[in-house]
Short mmCIF file of C-alpha atoms in Angstrom, two decimals:
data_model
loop_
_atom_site.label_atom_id
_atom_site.label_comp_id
_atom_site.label_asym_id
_atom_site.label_seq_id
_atom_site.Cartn_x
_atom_site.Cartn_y
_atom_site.Cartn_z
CA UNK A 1 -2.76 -42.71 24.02
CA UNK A 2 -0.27 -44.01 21.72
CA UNK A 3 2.67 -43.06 20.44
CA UNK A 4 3.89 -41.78 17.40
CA UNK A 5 6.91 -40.78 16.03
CA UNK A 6 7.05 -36.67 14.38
CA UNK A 7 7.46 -36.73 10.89
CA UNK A 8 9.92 -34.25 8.86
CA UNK A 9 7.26 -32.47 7.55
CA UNK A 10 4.78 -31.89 10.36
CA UNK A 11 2.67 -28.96 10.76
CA UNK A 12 3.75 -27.28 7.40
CA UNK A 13 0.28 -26.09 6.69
CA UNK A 14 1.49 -22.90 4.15
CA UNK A 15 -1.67 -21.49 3.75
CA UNK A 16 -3.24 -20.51 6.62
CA UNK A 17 -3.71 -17.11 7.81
CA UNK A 18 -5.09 -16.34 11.24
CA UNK A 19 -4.67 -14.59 14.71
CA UNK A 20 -4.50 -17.20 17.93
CA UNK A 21 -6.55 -15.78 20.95
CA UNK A 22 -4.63 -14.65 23.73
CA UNK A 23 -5.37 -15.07 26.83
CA UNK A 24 -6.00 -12.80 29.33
CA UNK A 25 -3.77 -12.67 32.47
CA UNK A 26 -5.02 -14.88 35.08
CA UNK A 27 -4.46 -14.21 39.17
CA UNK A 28 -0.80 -16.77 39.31
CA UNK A 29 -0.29 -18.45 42.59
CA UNK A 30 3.55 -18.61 43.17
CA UNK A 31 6.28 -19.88 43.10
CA UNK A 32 5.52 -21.72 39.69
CA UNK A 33 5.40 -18.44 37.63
CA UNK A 34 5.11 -14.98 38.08
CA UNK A 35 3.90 -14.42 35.33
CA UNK A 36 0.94 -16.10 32.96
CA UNK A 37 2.01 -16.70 29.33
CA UNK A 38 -0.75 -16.68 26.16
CA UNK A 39 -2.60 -19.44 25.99
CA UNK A 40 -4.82 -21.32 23.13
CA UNK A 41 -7.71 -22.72 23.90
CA UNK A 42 -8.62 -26.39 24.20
CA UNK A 43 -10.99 -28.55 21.83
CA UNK A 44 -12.30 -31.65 22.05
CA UNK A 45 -10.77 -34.28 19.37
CA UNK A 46 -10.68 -37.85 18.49
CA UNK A 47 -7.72 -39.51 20.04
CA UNK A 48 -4.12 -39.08 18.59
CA UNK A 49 -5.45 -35.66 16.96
CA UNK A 50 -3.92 -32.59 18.64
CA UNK A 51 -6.04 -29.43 17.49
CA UNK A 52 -3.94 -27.27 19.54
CA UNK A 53 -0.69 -28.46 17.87
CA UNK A 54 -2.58 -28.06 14.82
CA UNK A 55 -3.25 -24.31 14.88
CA UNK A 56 0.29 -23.31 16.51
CA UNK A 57 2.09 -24.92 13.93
CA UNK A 58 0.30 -23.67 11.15
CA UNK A 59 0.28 -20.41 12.37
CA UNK A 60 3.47 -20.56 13.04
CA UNK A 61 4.16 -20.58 9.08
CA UNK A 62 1.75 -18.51 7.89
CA UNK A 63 2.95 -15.59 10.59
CA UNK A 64 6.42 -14.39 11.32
CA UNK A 65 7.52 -15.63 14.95
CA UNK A 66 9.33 -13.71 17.45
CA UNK A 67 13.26 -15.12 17.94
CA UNK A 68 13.39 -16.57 22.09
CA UNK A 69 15.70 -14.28 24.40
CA UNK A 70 19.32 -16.28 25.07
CA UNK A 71 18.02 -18.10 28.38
CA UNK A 72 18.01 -21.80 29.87
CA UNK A 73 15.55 -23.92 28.85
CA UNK A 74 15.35 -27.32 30.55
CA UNK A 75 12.36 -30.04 29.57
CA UNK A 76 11.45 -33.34 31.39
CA UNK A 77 10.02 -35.45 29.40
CA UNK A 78 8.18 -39.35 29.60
CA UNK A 79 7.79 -40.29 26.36
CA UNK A 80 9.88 -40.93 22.79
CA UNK A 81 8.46 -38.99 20.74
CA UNK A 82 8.02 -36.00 23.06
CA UNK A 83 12.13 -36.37 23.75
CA UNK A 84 12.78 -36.35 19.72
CA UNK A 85 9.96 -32.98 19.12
CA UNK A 86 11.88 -31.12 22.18
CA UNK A 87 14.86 -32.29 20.40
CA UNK A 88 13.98 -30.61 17.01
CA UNK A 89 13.13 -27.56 18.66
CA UNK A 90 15.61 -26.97 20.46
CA UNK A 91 17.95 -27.34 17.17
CA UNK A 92 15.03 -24.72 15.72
CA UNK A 93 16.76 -21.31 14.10
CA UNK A 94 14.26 -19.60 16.30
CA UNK A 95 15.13 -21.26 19.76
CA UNK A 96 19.01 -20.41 18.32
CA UNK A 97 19.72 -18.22 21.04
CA UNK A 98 18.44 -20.19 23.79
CA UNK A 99 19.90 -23.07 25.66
CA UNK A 100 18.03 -25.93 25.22
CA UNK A 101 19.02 -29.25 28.04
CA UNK A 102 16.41 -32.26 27.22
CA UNK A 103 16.23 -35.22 30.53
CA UNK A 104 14.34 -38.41 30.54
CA UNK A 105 11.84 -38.18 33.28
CA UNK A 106 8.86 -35.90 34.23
CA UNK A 107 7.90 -33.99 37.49
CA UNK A 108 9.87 -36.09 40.01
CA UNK A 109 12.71 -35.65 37.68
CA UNK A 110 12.50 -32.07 37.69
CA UNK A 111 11.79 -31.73 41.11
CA UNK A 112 14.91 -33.67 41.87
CA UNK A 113 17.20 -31.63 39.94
CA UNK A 114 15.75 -28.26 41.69
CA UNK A 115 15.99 -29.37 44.95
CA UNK A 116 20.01 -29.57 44.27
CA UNK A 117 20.10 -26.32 41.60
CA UNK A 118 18.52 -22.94 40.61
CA UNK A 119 15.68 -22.97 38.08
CA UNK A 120 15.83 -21.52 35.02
CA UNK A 121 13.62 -18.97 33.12
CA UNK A 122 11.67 -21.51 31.18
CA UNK A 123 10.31 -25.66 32.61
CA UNK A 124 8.67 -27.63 29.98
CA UNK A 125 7.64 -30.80 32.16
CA UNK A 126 5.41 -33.29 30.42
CA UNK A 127 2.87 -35.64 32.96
CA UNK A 128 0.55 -38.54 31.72
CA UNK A 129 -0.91 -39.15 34.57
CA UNK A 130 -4.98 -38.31 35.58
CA UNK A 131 -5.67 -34.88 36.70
CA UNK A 132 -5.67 -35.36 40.37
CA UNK A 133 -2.29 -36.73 40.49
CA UNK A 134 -1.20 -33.61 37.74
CA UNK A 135 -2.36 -30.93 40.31
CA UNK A 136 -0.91 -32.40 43.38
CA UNK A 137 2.15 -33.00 41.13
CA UNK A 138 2.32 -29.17 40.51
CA UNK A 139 1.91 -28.27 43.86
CA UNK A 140 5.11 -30.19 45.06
CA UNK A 141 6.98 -28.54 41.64
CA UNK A 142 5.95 -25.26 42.61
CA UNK A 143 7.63 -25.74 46.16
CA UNK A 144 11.18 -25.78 44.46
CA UNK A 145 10.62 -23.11 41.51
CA UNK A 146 11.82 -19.78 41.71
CA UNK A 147 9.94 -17.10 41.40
CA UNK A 148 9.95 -15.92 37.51
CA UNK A 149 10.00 -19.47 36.29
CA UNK A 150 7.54 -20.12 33.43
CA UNK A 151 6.45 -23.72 33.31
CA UNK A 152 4.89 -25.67 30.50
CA UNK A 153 2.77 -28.19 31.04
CA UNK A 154 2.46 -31.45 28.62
CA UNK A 155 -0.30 -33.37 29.79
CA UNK A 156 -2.62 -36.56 28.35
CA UNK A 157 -5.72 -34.86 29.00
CA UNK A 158 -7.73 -32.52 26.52
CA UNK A 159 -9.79 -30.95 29.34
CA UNK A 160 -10.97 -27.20 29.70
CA UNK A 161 -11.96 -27.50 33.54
CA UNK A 162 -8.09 -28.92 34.13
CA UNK A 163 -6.24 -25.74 31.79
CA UNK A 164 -7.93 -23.17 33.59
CA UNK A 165 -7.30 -24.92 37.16
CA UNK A 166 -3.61 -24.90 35.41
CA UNK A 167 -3.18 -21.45 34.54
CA UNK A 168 -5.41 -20.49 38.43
CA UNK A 169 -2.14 -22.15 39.85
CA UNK A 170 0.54 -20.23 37.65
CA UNK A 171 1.00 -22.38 34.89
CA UNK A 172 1.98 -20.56 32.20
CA UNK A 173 1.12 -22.41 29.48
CA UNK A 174 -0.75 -26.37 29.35
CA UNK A 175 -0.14 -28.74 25.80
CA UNK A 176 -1.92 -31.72 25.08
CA UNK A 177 0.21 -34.52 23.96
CA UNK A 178 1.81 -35.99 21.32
CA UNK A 179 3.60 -32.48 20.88
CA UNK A 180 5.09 -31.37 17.78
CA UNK A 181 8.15 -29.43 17.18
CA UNK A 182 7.01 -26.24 15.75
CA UNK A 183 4.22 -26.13 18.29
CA UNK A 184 6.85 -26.27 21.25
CA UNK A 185 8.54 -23.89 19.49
CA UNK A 186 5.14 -21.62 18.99
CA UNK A 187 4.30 -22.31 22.55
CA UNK A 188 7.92 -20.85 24.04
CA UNK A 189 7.99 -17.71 21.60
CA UNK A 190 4.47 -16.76 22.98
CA UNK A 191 5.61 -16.75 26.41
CA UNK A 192 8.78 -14.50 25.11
CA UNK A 193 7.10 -12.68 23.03
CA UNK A 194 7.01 -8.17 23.66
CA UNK A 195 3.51 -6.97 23.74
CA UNK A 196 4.91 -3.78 22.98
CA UNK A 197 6.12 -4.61 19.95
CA UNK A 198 3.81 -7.05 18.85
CA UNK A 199 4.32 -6.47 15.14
CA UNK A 200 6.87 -8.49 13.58
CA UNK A 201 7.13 -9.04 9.28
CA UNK A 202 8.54 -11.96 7.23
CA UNK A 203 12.11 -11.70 6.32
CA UNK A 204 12.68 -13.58 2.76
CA UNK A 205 16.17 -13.89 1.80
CA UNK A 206 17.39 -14.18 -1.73
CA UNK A 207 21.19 -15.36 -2.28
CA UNK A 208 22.61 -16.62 -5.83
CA UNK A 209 23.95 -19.51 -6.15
CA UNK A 210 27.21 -18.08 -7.94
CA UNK A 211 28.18 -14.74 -8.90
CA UNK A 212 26.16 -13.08 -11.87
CA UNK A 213 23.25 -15.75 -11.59
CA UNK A 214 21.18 -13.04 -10.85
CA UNK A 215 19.79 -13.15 -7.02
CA UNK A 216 19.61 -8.89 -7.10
CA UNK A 217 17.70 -8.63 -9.80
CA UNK A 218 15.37 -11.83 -8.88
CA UNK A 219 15.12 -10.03 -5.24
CA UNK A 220 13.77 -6.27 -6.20
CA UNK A 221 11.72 -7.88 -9.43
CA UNK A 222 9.94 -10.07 -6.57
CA UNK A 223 9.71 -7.23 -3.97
CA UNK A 224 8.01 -5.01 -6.59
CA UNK A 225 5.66 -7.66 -7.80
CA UNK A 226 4.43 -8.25 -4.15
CA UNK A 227 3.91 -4.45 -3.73
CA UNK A 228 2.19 -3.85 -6.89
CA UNK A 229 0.47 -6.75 -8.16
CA UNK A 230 -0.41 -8.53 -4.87
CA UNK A 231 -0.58 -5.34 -2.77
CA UNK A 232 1.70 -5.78 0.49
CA UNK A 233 3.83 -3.28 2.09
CA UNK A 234 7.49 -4.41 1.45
CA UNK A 235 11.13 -3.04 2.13
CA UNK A 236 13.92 -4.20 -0.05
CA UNK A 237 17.62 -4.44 2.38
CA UNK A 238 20.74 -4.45 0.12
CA UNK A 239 23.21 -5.83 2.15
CA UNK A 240 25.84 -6.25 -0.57
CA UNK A 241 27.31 -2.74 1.00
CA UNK A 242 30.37 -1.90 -1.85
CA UNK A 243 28.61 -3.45 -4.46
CA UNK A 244 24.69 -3.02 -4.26
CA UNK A 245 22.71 -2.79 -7.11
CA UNK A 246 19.09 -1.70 -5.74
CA UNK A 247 19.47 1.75 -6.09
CA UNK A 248 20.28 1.73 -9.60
CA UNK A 249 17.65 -0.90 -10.33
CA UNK A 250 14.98 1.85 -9.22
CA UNK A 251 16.59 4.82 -9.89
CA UNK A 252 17.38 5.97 -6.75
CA UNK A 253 20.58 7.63 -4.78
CA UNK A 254 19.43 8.01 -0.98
CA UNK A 255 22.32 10.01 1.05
CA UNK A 256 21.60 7.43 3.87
CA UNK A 257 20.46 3.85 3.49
CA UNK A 258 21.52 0.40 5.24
CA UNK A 259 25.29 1.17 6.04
CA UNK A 260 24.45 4.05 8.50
CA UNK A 261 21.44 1.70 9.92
CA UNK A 262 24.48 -0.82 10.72
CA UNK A 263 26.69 2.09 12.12
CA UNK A 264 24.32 2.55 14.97
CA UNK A 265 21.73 -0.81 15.04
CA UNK A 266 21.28 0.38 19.10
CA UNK A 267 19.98 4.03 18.13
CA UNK A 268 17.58 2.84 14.92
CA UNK A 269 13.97 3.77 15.73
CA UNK A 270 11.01 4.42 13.94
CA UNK A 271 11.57 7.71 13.04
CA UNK A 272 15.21 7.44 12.30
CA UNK A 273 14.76 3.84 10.17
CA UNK A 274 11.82 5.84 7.95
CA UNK A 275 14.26 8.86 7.49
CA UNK A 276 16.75 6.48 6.11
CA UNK A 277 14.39 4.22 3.87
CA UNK A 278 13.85 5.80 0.66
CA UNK A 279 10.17 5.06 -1.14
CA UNK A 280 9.84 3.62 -4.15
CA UNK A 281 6.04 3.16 -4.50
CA UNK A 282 3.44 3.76 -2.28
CA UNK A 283 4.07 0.17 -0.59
CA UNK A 284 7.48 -0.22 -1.40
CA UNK A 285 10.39 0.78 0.30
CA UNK A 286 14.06 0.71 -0.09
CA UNK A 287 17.19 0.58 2.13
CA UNK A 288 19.80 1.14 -0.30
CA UNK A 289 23.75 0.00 0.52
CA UNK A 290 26.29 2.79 -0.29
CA UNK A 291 28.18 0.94 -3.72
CA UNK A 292 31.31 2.18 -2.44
CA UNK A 293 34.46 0.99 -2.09
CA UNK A 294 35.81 3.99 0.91
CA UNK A 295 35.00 1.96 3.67
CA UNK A 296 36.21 -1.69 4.25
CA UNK A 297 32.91 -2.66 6.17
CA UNK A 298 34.39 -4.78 8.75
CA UNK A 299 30.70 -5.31 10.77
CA UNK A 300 29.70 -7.61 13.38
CA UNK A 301 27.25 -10.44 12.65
CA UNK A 302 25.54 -9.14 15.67
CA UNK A 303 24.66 -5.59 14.11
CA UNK A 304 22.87 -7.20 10.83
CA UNK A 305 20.62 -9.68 12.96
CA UNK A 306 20.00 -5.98 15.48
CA UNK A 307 19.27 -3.87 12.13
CA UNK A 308 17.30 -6.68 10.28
CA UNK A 309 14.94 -7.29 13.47
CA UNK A 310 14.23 -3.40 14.04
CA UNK A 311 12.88 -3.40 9.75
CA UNK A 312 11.19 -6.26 10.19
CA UNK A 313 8.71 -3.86 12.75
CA UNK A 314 8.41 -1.84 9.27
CA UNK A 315 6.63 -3.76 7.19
CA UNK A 316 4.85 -7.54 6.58
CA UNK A 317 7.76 -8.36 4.28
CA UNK A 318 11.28 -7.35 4.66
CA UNK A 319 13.58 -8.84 1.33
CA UNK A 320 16.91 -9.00 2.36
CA UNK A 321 19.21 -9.07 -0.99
CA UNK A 322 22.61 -10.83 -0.06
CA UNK A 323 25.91 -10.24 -1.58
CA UNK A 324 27.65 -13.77 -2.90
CA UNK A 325 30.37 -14.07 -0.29
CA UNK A 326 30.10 -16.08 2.52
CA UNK A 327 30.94 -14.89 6.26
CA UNK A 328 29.02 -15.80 9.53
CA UNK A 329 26.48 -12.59 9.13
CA UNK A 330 25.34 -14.33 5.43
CA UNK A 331 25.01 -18.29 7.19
CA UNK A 332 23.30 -17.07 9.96
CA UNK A 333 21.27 -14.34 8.37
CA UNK A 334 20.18 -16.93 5.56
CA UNK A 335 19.34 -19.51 8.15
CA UNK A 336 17.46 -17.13 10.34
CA UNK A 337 15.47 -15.79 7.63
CA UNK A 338 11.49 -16.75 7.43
CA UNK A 339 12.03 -18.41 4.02
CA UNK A 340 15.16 -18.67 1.42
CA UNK A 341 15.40 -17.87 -2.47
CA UNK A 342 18.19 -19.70 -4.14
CA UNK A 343 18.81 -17.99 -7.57
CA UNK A 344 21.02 -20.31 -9.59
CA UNK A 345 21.51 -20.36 -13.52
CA UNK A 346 21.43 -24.12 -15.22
CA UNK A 347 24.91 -24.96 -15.24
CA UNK A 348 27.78 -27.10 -13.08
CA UNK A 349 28.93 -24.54 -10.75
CA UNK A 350 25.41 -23.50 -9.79
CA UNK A 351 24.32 -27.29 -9.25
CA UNK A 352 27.56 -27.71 -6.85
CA UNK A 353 26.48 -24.07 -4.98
CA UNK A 354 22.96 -24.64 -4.92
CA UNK A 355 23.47 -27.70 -3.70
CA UNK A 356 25.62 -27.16 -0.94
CA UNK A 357 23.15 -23.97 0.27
CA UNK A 358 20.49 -26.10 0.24
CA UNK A 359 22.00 -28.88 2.19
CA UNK A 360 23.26 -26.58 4.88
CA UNK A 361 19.85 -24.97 5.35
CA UNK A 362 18.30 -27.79 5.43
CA UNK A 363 20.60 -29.03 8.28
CA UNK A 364 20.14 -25.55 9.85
CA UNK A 365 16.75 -24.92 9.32
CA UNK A 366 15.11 -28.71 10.37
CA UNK A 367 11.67 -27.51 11.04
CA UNK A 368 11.21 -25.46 8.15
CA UNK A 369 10.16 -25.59 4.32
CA UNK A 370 13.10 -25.55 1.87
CA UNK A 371 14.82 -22.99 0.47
CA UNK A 372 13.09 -21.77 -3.06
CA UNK A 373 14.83 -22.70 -6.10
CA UNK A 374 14.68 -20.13 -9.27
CA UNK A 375 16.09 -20.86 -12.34
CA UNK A 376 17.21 -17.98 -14.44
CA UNK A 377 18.85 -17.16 -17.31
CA UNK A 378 17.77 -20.10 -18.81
CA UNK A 379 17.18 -20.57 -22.74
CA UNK A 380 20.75 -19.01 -23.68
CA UNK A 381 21.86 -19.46 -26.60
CA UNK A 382 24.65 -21.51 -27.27
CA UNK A 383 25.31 -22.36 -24.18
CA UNK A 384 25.01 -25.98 -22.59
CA UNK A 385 22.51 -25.88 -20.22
CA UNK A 386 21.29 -28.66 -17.20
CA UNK A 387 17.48 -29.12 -17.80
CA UNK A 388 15.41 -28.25 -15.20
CA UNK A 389 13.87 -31.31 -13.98
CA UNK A 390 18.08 -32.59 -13.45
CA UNK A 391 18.81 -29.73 -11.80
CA UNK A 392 16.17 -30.21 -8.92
CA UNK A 393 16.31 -33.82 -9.04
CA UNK A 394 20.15 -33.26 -8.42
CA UNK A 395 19.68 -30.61 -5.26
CA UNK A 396 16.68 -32.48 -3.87
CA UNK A 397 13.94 -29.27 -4.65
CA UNK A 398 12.75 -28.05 -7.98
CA UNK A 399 12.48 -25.00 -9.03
CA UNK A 400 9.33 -22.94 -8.00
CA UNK A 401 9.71 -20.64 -11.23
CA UNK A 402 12.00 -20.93 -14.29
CA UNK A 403 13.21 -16.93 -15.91
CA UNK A 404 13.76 -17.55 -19.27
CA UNK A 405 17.34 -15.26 -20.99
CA UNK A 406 16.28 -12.33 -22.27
CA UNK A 407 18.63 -9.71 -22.11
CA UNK A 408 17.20 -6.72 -24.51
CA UNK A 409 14.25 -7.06 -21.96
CA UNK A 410 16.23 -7.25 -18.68
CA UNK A 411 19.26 -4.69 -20.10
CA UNK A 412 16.49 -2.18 -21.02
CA UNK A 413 14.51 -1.79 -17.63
CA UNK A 414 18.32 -1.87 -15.91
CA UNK A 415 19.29 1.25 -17.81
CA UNK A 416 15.92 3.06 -17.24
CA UNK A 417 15.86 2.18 -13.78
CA UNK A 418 12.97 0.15 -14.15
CA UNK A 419 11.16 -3.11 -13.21
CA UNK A 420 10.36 -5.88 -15.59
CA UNK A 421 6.58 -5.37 -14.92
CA UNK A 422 6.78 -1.76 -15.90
CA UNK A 423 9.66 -2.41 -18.82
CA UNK A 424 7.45 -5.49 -20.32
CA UNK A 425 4.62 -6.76 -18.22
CA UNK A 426 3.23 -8.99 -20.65
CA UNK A 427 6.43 -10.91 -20.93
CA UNK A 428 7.57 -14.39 -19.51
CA UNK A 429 9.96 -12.56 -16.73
CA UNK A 430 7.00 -10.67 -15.31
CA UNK A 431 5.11 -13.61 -15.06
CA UNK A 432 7.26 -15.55 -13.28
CA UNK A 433 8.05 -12.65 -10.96
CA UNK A 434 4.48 -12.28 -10.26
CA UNK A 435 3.84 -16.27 -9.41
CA UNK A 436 7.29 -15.90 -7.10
CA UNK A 437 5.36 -13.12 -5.14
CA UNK A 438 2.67 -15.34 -4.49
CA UNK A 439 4.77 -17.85 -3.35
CA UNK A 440 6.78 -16.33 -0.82
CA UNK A 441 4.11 -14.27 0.10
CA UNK A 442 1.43 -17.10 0.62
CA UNK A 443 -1.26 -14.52 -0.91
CA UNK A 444 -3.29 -14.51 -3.87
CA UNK A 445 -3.25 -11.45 -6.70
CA UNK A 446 -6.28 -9.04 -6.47
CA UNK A 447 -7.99 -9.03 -9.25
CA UNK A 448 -7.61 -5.31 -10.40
CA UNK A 449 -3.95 -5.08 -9.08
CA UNK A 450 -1.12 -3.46 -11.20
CA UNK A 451 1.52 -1.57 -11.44
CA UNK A 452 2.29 2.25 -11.64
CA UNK A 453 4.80 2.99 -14.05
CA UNK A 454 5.27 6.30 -12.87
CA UNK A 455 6.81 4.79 -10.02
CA UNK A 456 10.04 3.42 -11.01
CA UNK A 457 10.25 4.54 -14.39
CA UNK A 458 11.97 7.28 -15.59
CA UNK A 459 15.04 9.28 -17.26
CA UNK A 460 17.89 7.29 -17.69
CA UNK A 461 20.27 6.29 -14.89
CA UNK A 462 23.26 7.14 -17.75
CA UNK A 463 22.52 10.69 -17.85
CA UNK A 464 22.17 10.38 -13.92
CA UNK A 465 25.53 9.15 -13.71
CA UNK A 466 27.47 11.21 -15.93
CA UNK A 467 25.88 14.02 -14.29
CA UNK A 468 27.72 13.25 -10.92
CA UNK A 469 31.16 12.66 -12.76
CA UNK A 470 30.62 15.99 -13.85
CA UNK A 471 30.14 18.04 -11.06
#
């Protein structure tokens, strides 16, 4: 079989929605594993055509994946390309807390190296050899593994009769070469992955590209167009903690919200994250920050990745609405997120911001679609504006939707505590906020979707606010 080099944008099939089979745990002869890992079942194909790698990496975009424990994980592998896809995965956000080592070399390698050291919680060995000489090749492995060591298999042959005979002998998992990144990567998150918690959601980020360009009000616009118009469950995270605008965009003041979630990320639980999510609609929810200035909010990185995984058990789409600063909890939280909204407005200093976002995601995130590029606040008068076409030529992506300056439309659902769709649904803004919720959602609109008014409308947040200065 020959070899071919991975290309940057390999198994980036965004529309695909469906559940891979697991399969059932088989009797494991030790010492290779202890334990048998999910499996996927093997097809028959025309040469240099992987259907496995096929449905792991586009499953692995169209559902939310599960981030790998911090362990070791050490692959042996034969061939180029396999050495440059274990490569990219290892550099993956969602291997980011595991310790990837790559070696040239297959079984005999690996065998070698365990005959001198301990063996870690995860082997991915790849053998292109015939099937008699694989088996008798795993028998000699499994005489140095430890027991609890997962191995992968890469093999040459796409043969049913030889994967189960793999997984009889403990194998935890069997991949038919060439091997992609994101299907190593889908391959090691199964094995990880808590069937207790199997439920995990998208988290879509949404960070301007300066201050004032609007990312807040692009994020809960978005959030309420995918709960209204397309129908998903979503929860909106304000993590701009002195300065958060969500409750005021929908009229709420929650005595709890996000900054008592961080307080205590090791305590959240079901029960305890719904008391301190407030409702906005019937499938959208809202963990407000506290828009106060009595606490300096000195919080570990470590707490908003713990908080952010326990909401994204909460709903299929968690929108996490980032303050402009930049600290180690925004990098990291921006490149761990399932996808990325860059909200920039059509000038200089967004083009340099954007830019450099962009470029640092793109670094980060390797195996991954880029970031989203909205353009708002565009068509104001007077001002000197970068068209749109330069602007994404000039970041290297193009704006998925352009939000066109209106103010008397945007001031007037801010000060009612409304939504553009309920404030002026038949209006350029709510168009574009509707297409965005496709987008990032990957879902089409039902036909008879819409919004309820009665939702986020309301009195006005003025009367609201003088009320509490007040009492």
């Amino acid at each position: 079989m020959s070899a071919s080099a991975p290309s940057p944008d390999d198994g980036f099939e965004d529309d695909l929605d469906f559940d891979l089979e697991a399969r059932p745990s088989v009797p494991m002869r030790p010492p290779v594993a202890a334990q048998a890992g999910p499996a996927t079942r093997v097809f028959e194909a025309e040469p240099g055509f992987n259907p496995v790698g096929e449905l792991i990496a586009g499953a692995g975009q169209a559902l939310a994946e599960v981030a790998v424990p911090r362990i070791a994980i050490h692959v042996f592998a034969e061939r180029q390309d396999t050495l440059a896809a274990a490569g990219r995965a290892g550099q993956d956000r969602r291997l980011s807390r595991a310790t990837t080592t790559i070696r040239v070399g297959g079984v005999d390698a690996a065998i070698e190296t365990y005959h001198h050291e301990p063996t870690p919680p995860l082997i991915i060995v790849e053998h292109m050899g015939d099937a008699a000489t694989l088996l008798n090749d795993i028998d000699r492995l499994a005489e140095v593994c430890d027991a609890g060591t997962k191995v992968v298999i890469i093999g040459a042959a796409n043969d049913i009769l030889l994967f189960r005979e793999l997984m009889r002998r403990g194998v935890s998992e069997y991949l038919v070469a060439p091997v992609r990144p994101l299907q190593v990567i889908g391959a090691v998150g199964g094995l990880f992955n808590d069937p207790a918690q199997p439920f995990v959601g998208r988290s879509i980020a949404f960070v301007g590209a300066r201050g004032g360009a609007g990312g807040s009000v692009v994020a809960h616009n978005t959030a309420y167009a995918l709960s209204e118009r397309v129908g998903a469950n979503a929860v909106i995270v304000d993590y701009d903690l002195p300065f958060g605008t969500a409750g005021l965009d929908f009229n709420q003041d929650p005595v709890k919200g996000v900054a008592d979630a961080l307080a205590q990320p090791d305590r959240l639980d079901p029960v305890l994250l719904d008391r301190m999510m407030v409702r906005c609609t019937d499938k959208l929810s809202l963990f407000a920050a506290p828009a106060t200035l009595d606490a300096d909010y000195d919080i570990s990185p470590e707490a908003f990745e713990e908080v952010t995984a326990r909401i994204r058990a909460t709903a299929p789409f968690v929108m996490l609405d980032l303050p402009h600063v930049w600290s180690r909890w925004v990098r990291e939280t921006l490149i761990s997120a399932d996808e990325v909204v860059v909200v920039a407005t059509p000038d200089l200093a967004s083009l340099r911001n954007a830019k450099n976002i962009i470029d640092l995601l793109r670094q980060g995130r390797p195996n991954d679609i880029p970031p989203r590029l909205v353009l708002n606040q565009v068509g104001m008068p007077g001002r000197p504006e970068i068209p749109a076409k330069d602007f994404g030529d000039a970041v290297g992506v193009h704006a998925s939707v352009v939000i066109p300056f209106d103010p008397k439309v945007f001031g007037a659902a801010s000060n009612n505590g409304q939504m553009i769709l309920d404030a002026a649904g038949k209006s350029r803004a709510a168009d574009a906020f509707q297409v965005l919720a496709q987008i990032v959602s990957r879902r089409e609109m039902p036909a008879l979707a819409g919004p309820n008014p009665a939702k986020t409308g309301g009195k006005s947040l003025f009367g609201g606010l003088l009320s509490k200065k007040a009492r």
